[in-house]
């Protein structure tokens, strides 16, 4: 989880490259949709704030966070995007599912990042309580969707710089 000291929406605007012409695929989990919807809104608004065009942002939903891995993998393989953002929220309940889903999704996205030609950005909130999730989707600790958008833009630029070097 984000540190209590770090607001997820705080960043240096001047250090974010122009996102015009960059193409983004966003996969969003339907579980905890109030939270994931707010994360998505934050991500899209931030991409646009940095110049991304509406037509270059493609969003699709998957049932739960565990399916983010497969959804992101298909988006990568479609070759239609310069980055993929995976958005989900897992809230600890009374079952061990929390650990299994967090672990499986995180490992899956990490493995995908290793093989993908484009960046896959980790937008999974893993929270003990609903309040912790609310704090991070536009509440007191900002919006992780904003952070994901900025990360996606910076990582696309990272790759472009390397290709030009
Ligand atoms: N998906 C989420 O994105 N967030 C959750 O908090 C979440 N909790 C779950 C709890 C249980 C008991 C189960 C069975 C599934 C949960 N899922 C959750 C759904 C999971 O990511 C996945 O969609 C399903 O397990 C089907 O593969």
Short mmCIF file of N, CA and C and ligand atoms in Angstrom, two decimals:
data_model
loop_
_atom_site.label_atom_id
_atom_site.label_comp_id
_atom_site.label_asym_id
_atom_site.label_seq_id
_atom_site.Cartn_x
_atom_site.Cartn_y
_atom_site.Cartn_z
N UNK A 1 0.82 -1.21 0.00
CA UNK A 1 0.00 0.00 0.00
C UNK A 1 0.85 1.25 0.00
N UNK A 2 0.27 2.34 -0.44
CA UNK A 2 1.03 3.58 -0.48
C UNK A 2 1.38 4.04 0.93
N UNK A 3 2.54 4.64 1.05
CA UNK A 3 2.95 5.17 2.33
C UNK A 3 2.01 6.28 2.76
N UNK A 4 1.81 6.41 4.04
CA UNK A 4 0.94 7.47 4.56
C UNK A 4 1.52 8.84 4.23
N UNK A 5 2.84 8.87 3.95
CA UNK A 5 3.47 10.16 3.67
C UNK A 5 3.33 10.56 2.21
N UNK A 6 2.97 9.62 1.37
CA UNK A 6 3.00 9.89 -0.07
C UNK A 6 1.59 10.00 -0.64
N UNK A 7 1.29 11.16 -1.21
CA UNK A 7 0.01 11.31 -1.89
C UNK A 7 0.18 10.85 -3.33
N UNK A 8 -0.66 9.88 -3.74
CA UNK A 8 -0.50 9.23 -5.04
C UNK A 8 -0.72 10.18 -6.22
N UNK A 9 -1.35 11.32 -5.96
CA UNK A 9 -1.62 12.28 -7.04
C UNK A 9 -0.59 13.40 -7.09
N UNK A 10 0.39 13.37 -6.20
CA UNK A 10 1.43 14.41 -6.20
C UNK A 10 2.58 14.02 -7.12
N UNK A 11 2.84 14.84 -8.11
CA UNK A 11 4.00 14.59 -8.97
C UNK A 11 4.38 15.90 -9.63
N UNK A 12 5.58 15.92 -10.19
CA UNK A 12 6.08 17.12 -10.85
C UNK A 12 5.56 17.13 -12.29
N UNK A 13 4.57 17.98 -12.54
CA UNK A 13 3.91 18.04 -13.86
C UNK A 13 4.94 18.25 -14.98
N UNK A 14 5.94 19.10 -14.69
CA UNK A 14 6.91 19.48 -15.73
C UNK A 14 7.81 18.31 -16.14
N UNK A 15 7.84 17.26 -15.33
CA UNK A 15 8.70 16.11 -15.66
C UNK A 15 7.96 15.00 -16.41
N UNK A 16 6.70 15.27 -16.77
CA UNK A 16 5.91 14.27 -17.50
C UNK A 16 5.91 14.62 -19.00
N UNK A 17 6.37 13.71 -19.86
CA UNK A 17 6.40 13.98 -21.30
C UNK A 17 5.00 14.19 -21.88
N UNK A 18 4.96 14.79 -23.07
CA UNK A 18 3.69 14.99 -23.77
C UNK A 18 3.15 13.62 -24.21
N UNK A 19 1.90 13.36 -23.87
CA UNK A 19 1.31 12.04 -24.18
C UNK A 19 0.54 12.03 -25.49
N UNK A 20 0.57 13.14 -26.22
CA UNK A 20 -0.18 13.18 -27.49
C UNK A 20 0.36 12.11 -28.45
N UNK A 21 -0.52 11.32 -29.00
CA UNK A 21 -0.12 10.27 -29.94
C UNK A 21 0.22 8.95 -29.26
N UNK A 22 0.37 8.95 -27.95
CA UNK A 22 0.61 7.69 -27.24
C UNK A 22 -0.71 6.92 -27.12
N UNK A 23 -0.65 5.59 -27.24
CA UNK A 23 -1.87 4.77 -27.22
C UNK A 23 -1.89 3.90 -25.96
N UNK A 24 -3.02 3.97 -25.26
CA UNK A 24 -3.11 3.29 -23.96
C UNK A 24 -4.24 2.26 -23.96
N UNK A 25 -3.94 1.07 -23.47
CA UNK A 25 -4.97 0.07 -23.18
C UNK A 25 -5.15 0.03 -21.67
N UNK A 26 -6.39 0.08 -21.21
CA UNK A 26 -6.65 0.01 -19.77
C UNK A 26 -7.58 -1.17 -19.50
N UNK A 27 -7.16 -2.06 -18.62
CA UNK A 27 -7.98 -3.20 -18.19
C UNK A 27 -8.45 -2.92 -16.77
N UNK A 28 -9.76 -3.02 -16.55
CA UNK A 28 -10.33 -2.67 -15.25
C UNK A 28 -11.13 -3.83 -14.68
N UNK A 29 -10.87 -4.18 -13.43
CA UNK A 29 -11.62 -5.25 -12.78
C UNK A 29 -12.97 -4.73 -12.28
N UNK A 30 -14.02 -5.57 -12.44
CA UNK A 30 -15.37 -5.18 -12.01
C UNK A 30 -15.56 -5.33 -10.49
N UNK A 31 -14.79 -6.21 -9.85
CA UNK A 31 -14.91 -6.35 -8.40
C UNK A 31 -14.58 -5.02 -7.74
N UNK A 32 -15.31 -4.64 -6.71
CA UNK A 32 -15.12 -3.35 -6.03
C UNK A 32 -15.19 -2.21 -7.05
N UNK A 33 -16.25 -2.23 -7.85
CA UNK A 33 -16.33 -1.32 -8.99
C UNK A 33 -16.39 0.16 -8.60
N UNK A 34 -16.89 0.46 -7.39
CA UNK A 34 -16.87 1.87 -6.97
C UNK A 34 -15.43 2.37 -6.90
N UNK A 35 -14.58 1.50 -6.40
CA UNK A 35 -13.16 1.87 -6.27
C UNK A 35 -12.47 1.86 -7.63
N UNK A 36 -12.65 0.75 -8.38
CA UNK A 36 -11.92 0.66 -9.66
C UNK A 36 -12.43 1.71 -10.66
N UNK A 37 -13.72 2.05 -10.56
CA UNK A 37 -14.26 3.11 -11.42
C UNK A 37 -13.59 4.45 -11.13
N UNK A 38 -13.37 4.73 -9.86
CA UNK A 38 -12.71 5.99 -9.48
C UNK A 38 -11.24 5.98 -9.90
N UNK A 39 -10.61 4.81 -9.82
CA UNK A 39 -9.21 4.70 -10.28
C UNK A 39 -9.14 4.95 -11.79
N UNK A 40 -10.10 4.36 -12.51
CA UNK A 40 -10.14 4.54 -13.97
C UNK A 40 -10.34 6.01 -14.33
N UNK A 41 -11.29 6.65 -13.65
CA UNK A 41 -11.53 8.08 -13.91
C UNK A 41 -10.27 8.89 -13.72
N UNK A 42 -9.57 8.61 -12.63
CA UNK A 42 -8.33 9.33 -12.35
C UNK A 42 -7.30 9.10 -13.45
N UNK A 43 -7.16 7.85 -13.87
CA UNK A 43 -6.16 7.53 -14.89
C UNK A 43 -6.47 8.23 -16.20
N UNK A 44 -7.73 8.15 -16.63
CA UNK A 44 -8.10 8.75 -17.92
C UNK A 44 -7.94 10.27 -17.87
N UNK A 45 -8.38 10.88 -16.77
CA UNK A 45 -8.27 12.35 -16.64
C UNK A 45 -6.81 12.78 -16.70
N UNK A 46 -5.94 12.02 -16.04
CA UNK A 46 -4.52 12.39 -16.02
C UNK A 46 -3.87 12.17 -17.39
N UNK A 47 -4.23 11.08 -18.06
CA UNK A 47 -3.70 10.88 -19.42
C UNK A 47 -4.08 12.05 -20.31
N UNK A 48 -5.35 12.46 -20.23
CA UNK A 48 -5.82 13.57 -21.08
C UNK A 48 -5.14 14.88 -20.69
N UNK A 49 -4.96 15.08 -19.38
CA UNK A 49 -4.30 16.31 -18.90
C UNK A 49 -2.92 16.46 -19.52
N UNK A 50 -2.30 15.32 -19.83
CA UNK A 50 -0.95 15.36 -20.41
C UNK A 50 -0.97 15.21 -21.93
N UNK A 51 -2.15 15.35 -22.53
CA UNK A 51 -2.20 15.44 -23.99
C UNK A 51 -2.71 14.20 -24.71
N UNK A 52 -2.98 13.12 -23.98
CA UNK A 52 -3.48 11.92 -24.66
C UNK A 52 -4.86 12.20 -25.26
N UNK A 53 -5.09 11.62 -26.43
CA UNK A 53 -6.37 11.82 -27.11
C UNK A 53 -7.36 10.73 -26.68
N UNK A 54 -8.62 11.14 -26.55
CA UNK A 54 -9.68 10.18 -26.17
C UNK A 54 -9.64 8.93 -27.05
N UNK A 55 -9.44 9.14 -28.35
CA UNK A 55 -9.45 8.02 -29.30
C UNK A 55 -8.29 7.06 -29.07
N UNK A 56 -7.27 7.51 -28.38
CA UNK A 56 -6.09 6.67 -28.13
C UNK A 56 -6.14 5.96 -26.77
N UNK A 57 -7.29 6.06 -26.10
CA UNK A 57 -7.44 5.39 -24.80
C UNK A 57 -8.55 4.35 -24.94
N UNK A 58 -8.17 3.08 -24.83
CA UNK A 58 -9.16 2.00 -24.98
C UNK A 58 -9.30 1.25 -23.66
N UNK A 59 -10.55 1.18 -23.16
CA UNK A 59 -10.80 0.56 -21.86
C UNK A 59 -11.66 -0.70 -22.02
N UNK A 60 -11.27 -1.76 -21.32
CA UNK A 60 -12.10 -2.98 -21.28
C UNK A 60 -12.11 -3.53 -19.86
N UNK A 61 -13.24 -4.14 -19.49
CA UNK A 61 -13.35 -4.67 -18.13
C UNK A 61 -13.12 -6.18 -18.11
N UNK A 62 -12.68 -6.66 -16.96
CA UNK A 62 -12.60 -8.11 -16.68
C UNK A 62 -13.34 -8.33 -15.36
N UNK A 63 -13.77 -9.56 -15.07
CA UNK A 63 -14.58 -9.77 -13.85
C UNK A 63 -13.87 -9.38 -12.56
N UNK A 64 -12.67 -9.93 -12.33
CA UNK A 64 -11.96 -9.63 -11.08
C UNK A 64 -10.50 -9.35 -11.34
N UNK A 65 -9.79 -9.00 -10.27
CA UNK A 65 -8.39 -8.64 -10.42
C UNK A 65 -7.55 -9.78 -10.98
N UNK A 66 -7.91 -11.01 -10.62
CA UNK A 66 -7.13 -12.15 -11.10
C UNK A 66 -7.11 -12.20 -12.63
N UNK A 67 -8.19 -11.73 -13.25
CA UNK A 67 -8.29 -11.75 -14.72
C UNK A 67 -7.52 -10.60 -15.37
N UNK A 68 -6.97 -9.70 -14.55
CA UNK A 68 -6.18 -8.59 -15.12
C UNK A 68 -4.98 -9.13 -15.90
N UNK A 69 -4.46 -10.28 -15.45
CA UNK A 69 -3.26 -10.82 -16.09
C UNK A 69 -3.59 -11.25 -17.53
N UNK A 70 -4.64 -12.02 -17.67
CA UNK A 70 -5.03 -12.48 -19.01
C UNK A 70 -5.46 -11.30 -19.88
N UNK A 71 -6.27 -10.40 -19.31
CA UNK A 71 -6.74 -9.23 -20.07
C UNK A 71 -5.56 -8.37 -20.54
N UNK A 72 -4.62 -8.15 -19.65
CA UNK A 72 -3.46 -7.32 -20.01
C UNK A 72 -2.62 -8.03 -21.07
N UNK A 73 -2.49 -9.35 -20.92
CA UNK A 73 -1.70 -10.12 -21.87
C UNK A 73 -2.30 -10.02 -23.28
N UNK A 74 -3.62 -10.12 -23.37
CA UNK A 74 -4.27 -9.99 -24.68
C UNK A 74 -4.06 -8.59 -25.25
N UNK A 75 -4.13 -7.58 -24.38
CA UNK A 75 -3.92 -6.21 -24.87
C UNK A 75 -2.49 -6.02 -25.37
N UNK A 76 -1.54 -6.59 -24.65
CA UNK A 76 -0.14 -6.52 -25.10
C UNK A 76 -0.01 -7.14 -26.48
N UNK A 77 -0.55 -8.36 -26.62
CA UNK A 77 -0.38 -9.11 -27.86
C UNK A 77 -1.14 -8.51 -29.04
N UNK A 78 -2.12 -7.66 -28.75
CA UNK A 78 -2.88 -7.01 -29.83
C UNK A 78 -2.01 -6.02 -30.60
N UNK A 79 -0.90 -5.60 -30.00
CA UNK A 79 0.03 -4.62 -30.61
C UNK A 79 -0.63 -3.28 -30.94
N UNK A 80 -1.75 -3.01 -30.30
CA UNK A 80 -2.46 -1.75 -30.58
C UNK A 80 -2.07 -0.64 -29.63
N UNK A 81 -1.26 -0.96 -28.61
CA UNK A 81 -1.01 0.03 -27.55
C UNK A 81 0.48 0.22 -27.29
N UNK A 82 0.79 1.40 -26.73
CA UNK A 82 2.17 1.68 -26.32
C UNK A 82 2.38 1.34 -24.85
N UNK A 83 1.29 1.21 -24.11
CA UNK A 83 1.36 0.78 -22.70
C UNK A 83 0.00 0.23 -22.30
N UNK A 84 0.03 -0.66 -21.32
CA UNK A 84 -1.22 -1.20 -20.76
C UNK A 84 -1.24 -0.86 -19.28
N UNK A 85 -2.40 -0.42 -18.80
CA UNK A 85 -2.58 -0.15 -17.37
C UNK A 85 -3.60 -1.14 -16.82
N UNK A 86 -3.21 -1.88 -15.79
CA UNK A 86 -4.12 -2.86 -15.16
C UNK A 86 -4.63 -2.28 -13.85
N UNK A 87 -5.97 -2.17 -13.74
CA UNK A 87 -6.58 -1.53 -12.57
C UNK A 87 -7.48 -2.53 -11.82
N UNK A 88 -7.22 -2.69 -10.53
CA UNK A 88 -8.05 -3.56 -9.72
C UNK A 88 -7.96 -3.17 -8.25
N UNK A 89 -8.81 -3.79 -7.44
CA UNK A 89 -8.79 -3.51 -6.01
C UNK A 89 -9.17 -4.78 -5.26
N UNK A 90 -8.27 -5.25 -4.42
CA UNK A 90 -8.55 -6.42 -3.59
C UNK A 90 -8.61 -5.96 -2.14
N UNK A 91 -9.71 -6.30 -1.48
CA UNK A 91 -9.87 -5.91 -0.08
C UNK A 91 -9.90 -7.17 0.78
N UNK A 92 -9.07 -7.17 1.79
CA UNK A 92 -8.94 -8.37 2.64
C UNK A 92 -10.27 -8.72 3.29
N UNK A 93 -10.71 -9.93 3.12
CA UNK A 93 -11.93 -10.38 3.79
C UNK A 93 -11.58 -11.42 4.83
N UNK A 94 -12.49 -12.34 5.07
CA UNK A 94 -12.24 -13.37 6.07
C UNK A 94 -11.68 -14.65 5.45
N UNK A 95 -11.42 -14.62 4.16
CA UNK A 95 -10.95 -15.83 3.49
C UNK A 95 -9.51 -15.64 3.02
N UNK A 96 -8.83 -16.75 2.75
CA UNK A 96 -7.45 -16.64 2.24
C UNK A 96 -7.39 -16.17 0.79
N UNK A 97 -8.55 -15.96 0.17
CA UNK A 97 -8.55 -15.53 -1.22
C UNK A 97 -7.74 -14.26 -1.42
N UNK A 98 -7.77 -13.37 -0.42
CA UNK A 98 -7.05 -12.10 -0.54
C UNK A 98 -5.60 -12.36 -0.94
N UNK A 99 -4.94 -13.23 -0.16
CA UNK A 99 -3.52 -13.49 -0.41
C UNK A 99 -3.31 -14.16 -1.76
N UNK A 100 -4.17 -15.12 -2.08
CA UNK A 100 -4.01 -15.84 -3.36
C UNK A 100 -4.18 -14.87 -4.54
N UNK A 101 -5.22 -14.05 -4.46
CA UNK A 101 -5.48 -13.15 -5.59
C UNK A 101 -4.37 -12.10 -5.72
N UNK A 102 -3.98 -11.51 -4.59
CA UNK A 102 -2.91 -10.50 -4.63
C UNK A 102 -1.63 -11.10 -5.19
N UNK A 103 -1.27 -12.26 -4.67
CA UNK A 103 -0.03 -12.92 -5.09
C UNK A 103 -0.09 -13.30 -6.58
N UNK A 104 -1.19 -13.97 -6.95
CA UNK A 104 -1.31 -14.44 -8.34
C UNK A 104 -1.31 -13.28 -9.32
N UNK A 105 -2.05 -12.24 -9.00
CA UNK A 105 -2.15 -11.10 -9.92
C UNK A 105 -0.81 -10.38 -10.02
N UNK A 106 -0.19 -10.17 -8.88
CA UNK A 106 1.08 -9.45 -8.87
C UNK A 106 2.15 -10.22 -9.63
N UNK A 107 2.26 -11.53 -9.34
CA UNK A 107 3.26 -12.36 -10.05
C UNK A 107 2.96 -12.39 -11.54
N UNK A 108 1.67 -12.51 -11.87
CA UNK A 108 1.29 -12.58 -13.28
C UNK A 108 1.64 -11.31 -14.03
N UNK A 109 1.36 -10.17 -13.42
CA UNK A 109 1.67 -8.90 -14.09
C UNK A 109 3.17 -8.68 -14.17
N UNK A 110 3.90 -9.12 -13.14
CA UNK A 110 5.36 -8.99 -13.17
C UNK A 110 5.94 -9.85 -14.29
N UNK A 111 5.44 -11.07 -14.42
CA UNK A 111 5.92 -11.97 -15.48
C UNK A 111 5.60 -11.38 -16.85
N UNK A 112 4.43 -10.79 -16.96
CA UNK A 112 4.04 -10.18 -18.23
C UNK A 112 4.97 -9.02 -18.58
N UNK A 113 5.31 -8.24 -17.58
CA UNK A 113 6.22 -7.12 -17.79
C UNK A 113 7.56 -7.61 -18.32
N UNK A 114 7.98 -8.79 -17.87
CA UNK A 114 9.27 -9.34 -18.31
C UNK A 114 9.26 -9.74 -19.77
N UNK A 115 8.10 -10.20 -20.26
CA UNK A 115 8.09 -10.69 -21.64
C UNK A 115 7.49 -9.67 -22.64
N UNK A 116 6.76 -8.69 -22.13
CA UNK A 116 6.06 -7.77 -23.03
C UNK A 116 7.03 -6.77 -23.64
N UNK A 117 6.72 -6.35 -24.85
CA UNK A 117 7.52 -5.32 -25.52
C UNK A 117 7.09 -3.92 -25.09
N UNK A 118 6.00 -3.84 -24.38
CA UNK A 118 5.51 -2.55 -23.90
C UNK A 118 5.33 -2.61 -22.38
N UNK A 119 5.35 -1.45 -21.71
CA UNK A 119 5.17 -1.48 -20.25
C UNK A 119 3.75 -1.87 -19.85
N UNK A 120 3.67 -2.65 -18.78
CA UNK A 120 2.39 -3.01 -18.17
C UNK A 120 2.40 -2.40 -16.77
N UNK A 121 1.50 -1.47 -16.52
CA UNK A 121 1.56 -0.69 -15.27
C UNK A 121 0.65 -1.31 -14.22
N UNK A 122 1.20 -1.41 -13.02
CA UNK A 122 0.55 -2.10 -11.91
C UNK A 122 -0.40 -1.16 -11.16
N UNK A 123 -1.69 -1.29 -11.43
CA UNK A 123 -2.67 -0.43 -10.77
C UNK A 123 -3.56 -1.21 -9.83
N UNK A 124 -2.96 -2.11 -9.06
CA UNK A 124 -3.74 -2.95 -8.15
C UNK A 124 -3.64 -2.40 -6.73
N UNK A 125 -4.79 -2.04 -6.17
CA UNK A 125 -4.83 -1.67 -4.76
C UNK A 125 -5.02 -2.94 -3.94
N UNK A 126 -4.16 -3.16 -2.96
CA UNK A 126 -4.29 -4.32 -2.07
C UNK A 126 -4.46 -3.77 -0.66
N UNK A 127 -5.69 -3.78 -0.17
CA UNK A 127 -6.00 -3.05 1.07
C UNK A 127 -6.59 -3.98 2.13
N UNK A 128 -6.34 -3.64 3.38
CA UNK A 128 -6.94 -4.39 4.49
C UNK A 128 -8.39 -3.99 4.71
N UNK A 129 -8.71 -2.72 4.43
CA UNK A 129 -10.06 -2.23 4.70
C UNK A 129 -10.59 -1.41 3.52
N UNK A 130 -11.91 -1.26 3.48
CA UNK A 130 -12.53 -0.42 2.45
C UNK A 130 -12.02 1.02 2.57
N UNK A 131 -11.85 1.50 3.80
CA UNK A 131 -11.40 2.87 4.00
C UNK A 131 -10.02 3.11 3.36
N UNK A 132 -9.14 2.12 3.51
CA UNK A 132 -7.81 2.27 2.90
C UNK A 132 -7.93 2.40 1.38
N UNK A 133 -8.87 1.66 0.81
CA UNK A 133 -9.07 1.75 -0.64
C UNK A 133 -9.65 3.12 -1.01
N UNK A 134 -10.62 3.58 -0.24
CA UNK A 134 -11.24 4.89 -0.51
C UNK A 134 -10.19 6.00 -0.42
N UNK A 135 -9.28 5.87 0.54
CA UNK A 135 -8.22 6.88 0.70
C UNK A 135 -7.34 6.99 -0.54
N UNK A 136 -7.26 5.88 -1.31
CA UNK A 136 -6.32 5.81 -2.43
C UNK A 136 -6.97 5.89 -3.80
N UNK A 137 -8.25 6.14 -3.86
CA UNK A 137 -8.91 6.26 -5.19
C UNK A 137 -9.54 7.64 -5.33
N UNK A 138 -8.87 8.63 -4.76
CA UNK A 138 -9.36 10.00 -4.83
C UNK A 138 -9.61 10.59 -3.46
N UNK A 139 -9.26 9.86 -2.40
CA UNK A 139 -9.45 10.34 -1.03
C UNK A 139 -8.20 11.01 -0.49
N UNK A 140 -7.97 10.81 0.80
CA UNK A 140 -6.92 11.58 1.50
C UNK A 140 -5.51 11.29 0.99
N UNK A 141 -5.32 10.13 0.34
CA UNK A 141 -3.97 9.81 -0.18
C UNK A 141 -3.89 9.90 -1.70
N UNK A 142 -4.83 10.65 -2.29
CA UNK A 142 -4.79 10.84 -3.75
C UNK A 142 -5.43 9.69 -4.50
N UNK A 143 -5.04 9.54 -5.76
CA UNK A 143 -5.66 8.53 -6.62
C UNK A 143 -4.58 7.73 -7.32
N UNK A 144 -4.57 6.43 -7.06
CA UNK A 144 -3.55 5.59 -7.70
C UNK A 144 -3.71 5.57 -9.23
N UNK A 145 -4.92 5.88 -9.72
CA UNK A 145 -5.12 5.97 -11.16
C UNK A 145 -4.25 7.08 -11.76
N UNK A 146 -4.13 8.20 -11.06
CA UNK A 146 -3.26 9.29 -11.52
C UNK A 146 -1.83 8.80 -11.63
N UNK A 147 -1.40 8.12 -10.58
CA UNK A 147 -0.01 7.62 -10.53
C UNK A 147 0.26 6.65 -11.69
N UNK A 148 -0.72 5.79 -11.96
CA UNK A 148 -0.55 4.82 -13.05
C UNK A 148 -0.44 5.52 -14.40
N UNK A 149 -1.26 6.55 -14.60
CA UNK A 149 -1.23 7.28 -15.87
C UNK A 149 0.14 7.92 -16.08
N UNK A 150 0.64 8.57 -15.06
CA UNK A 150 1.95 9.23 -15.17
C UNK A 150 3.05 8.19 -15.42
N UNK A 151 2.94 7.05 -14.73
CA UNK A 151 3.93 5.98 -14.91
C UNK A 151 3.90 5.45 -16.34
N UNK A 152 2.71 5.25 -16.88
CA UNK A 152 2.59 4.73 -18.25
C UNK A 152 3.24 5.70 -19.24
N UNK A 153 2.95 6.98 -19.09
CA UNK A 153 3.53 7.98 -20.01
C UNK A 153 5.05 7.99 -19.90
N UNK A 154 5.55 7.98 -18.67
CA UNK A 154 7.00 8.02 -18.48
C UNK A 154 7.68 6.76 -19.02
N UNK A 155 7.03 5.61 -18.90
CA UNK A 155 7.66 4.37 -19.38
C UNK A 155 7.62 4.26 -20.90
N UNK A 156 6.58 4.81 -21.52
CA UNK A 156 6.57 4.86 -22.99
C UNK A 156 7.71 5.75 -23.46
N UNK A 157 7.86 6.89 -22.78
CA UNK A 157 8.95 7.81 -23.14
C UNK A 157 10.31 7.17 -22.90
N UNK A 158 10.42 6.39 -21.83
CA UNK A 158 11.68 5.69 -21.53
C UNK A 158 12.08 4.82 -22.72
N UNK A 159 11.12 4.06 -23.20
CA UNK A 159 11.40 3.15 -24.33
C UNK A 159 11.77 3.93 -25.58
N UNK A 160 11.05 5.02 -25.82
CA UNK A 160 11.33 5.83 -27.03
C UNK A 160 12.73 6.43 -26.97
N UNK A 161 13.11 6.90 -25.78
CA UNK A 161 14.45 7.48 -25.63
C UNK A 161 15.53 6.44 -25.93
N UNK A 162 15.30 5.22 -25.46
CA UNK A 162 16.27 4.15 -25.68
C UNK A 162 16.34 3.80 -27.16
N UNK A 163 15.19 3.80 -27.83
CA UNK A 163 15.17 3.46 -29.26
C UNK A 163 15.88 4.53 -30.09
N UNK A 164 15.85 5.77 -29.59
CA UNK A 164 16.49 6.87 -30.34
C UNK A 164 17.96 7.02 -30.02
N UNK A 165 18.41 6.38 -28.93
CA UNK A 165 19.80 6.61 -28.47
C UNK A 165 20.81 5.92 -29.40
N1 LIG B 1 -11.53 -9.79 -7.14
C1 LIG B 1 -11.12 -8.52 -6.90
O1 LIG B 1 -10.75 -7.81 -7.84
N2 LIG B 1 -11.12 -8.02 -5.62
C2 LIG B 1 -11.51 -8.74 -4.55
O2 LIG B 1 -11.49 -8.22 -3.42
C3 LIG B 1 -11.91 -10.08 -4.77
N3 LIG B 1 -12.28 -10.86 -3.72
C4 LIG B 1 -12.67 -12.15 -3.96
C5 LIG B 1 -13.05 -12.95 -2.88
C6 LIG B 1 -13.48 -14.26 -3.10
C7 LIG B 1 -13.89 -15.09 -1.92
C8 LIG B 1 -13.50 -14.77 -4.43
C9 LIG B 1 -13.93 -16.18 -4.72
C10 LIG B 1 -13.11 -13.99 -5.49
C11 LIG B 1 -12.71 -12.66 -5.29
N4 LIG B 1 -12.33 -11.84 -6.37
C12 LIG B 1 -11.93 -10.57 -6.12
C13 LIG B 1 -12.47 -12.30 -7.76
C14 LIG B 1 -11.18 -12.86 -8.38
O3 LIG B 1 -10.29 -11.80 -8.72
C15 LIG B 1 -11.51 -13.64 -9.66
O4 LIG B 1 -12.29 -12.84 -10.50
C16 LIG B 1 -12.27 -14.93 -9.38
O5 LIG B 1 -11.59 -15.68 -8.40
C17 LIG B 1 -12.42 -15.77 -10.66
O6 LIG B 1 -11.16 -16.09 -11.19
#
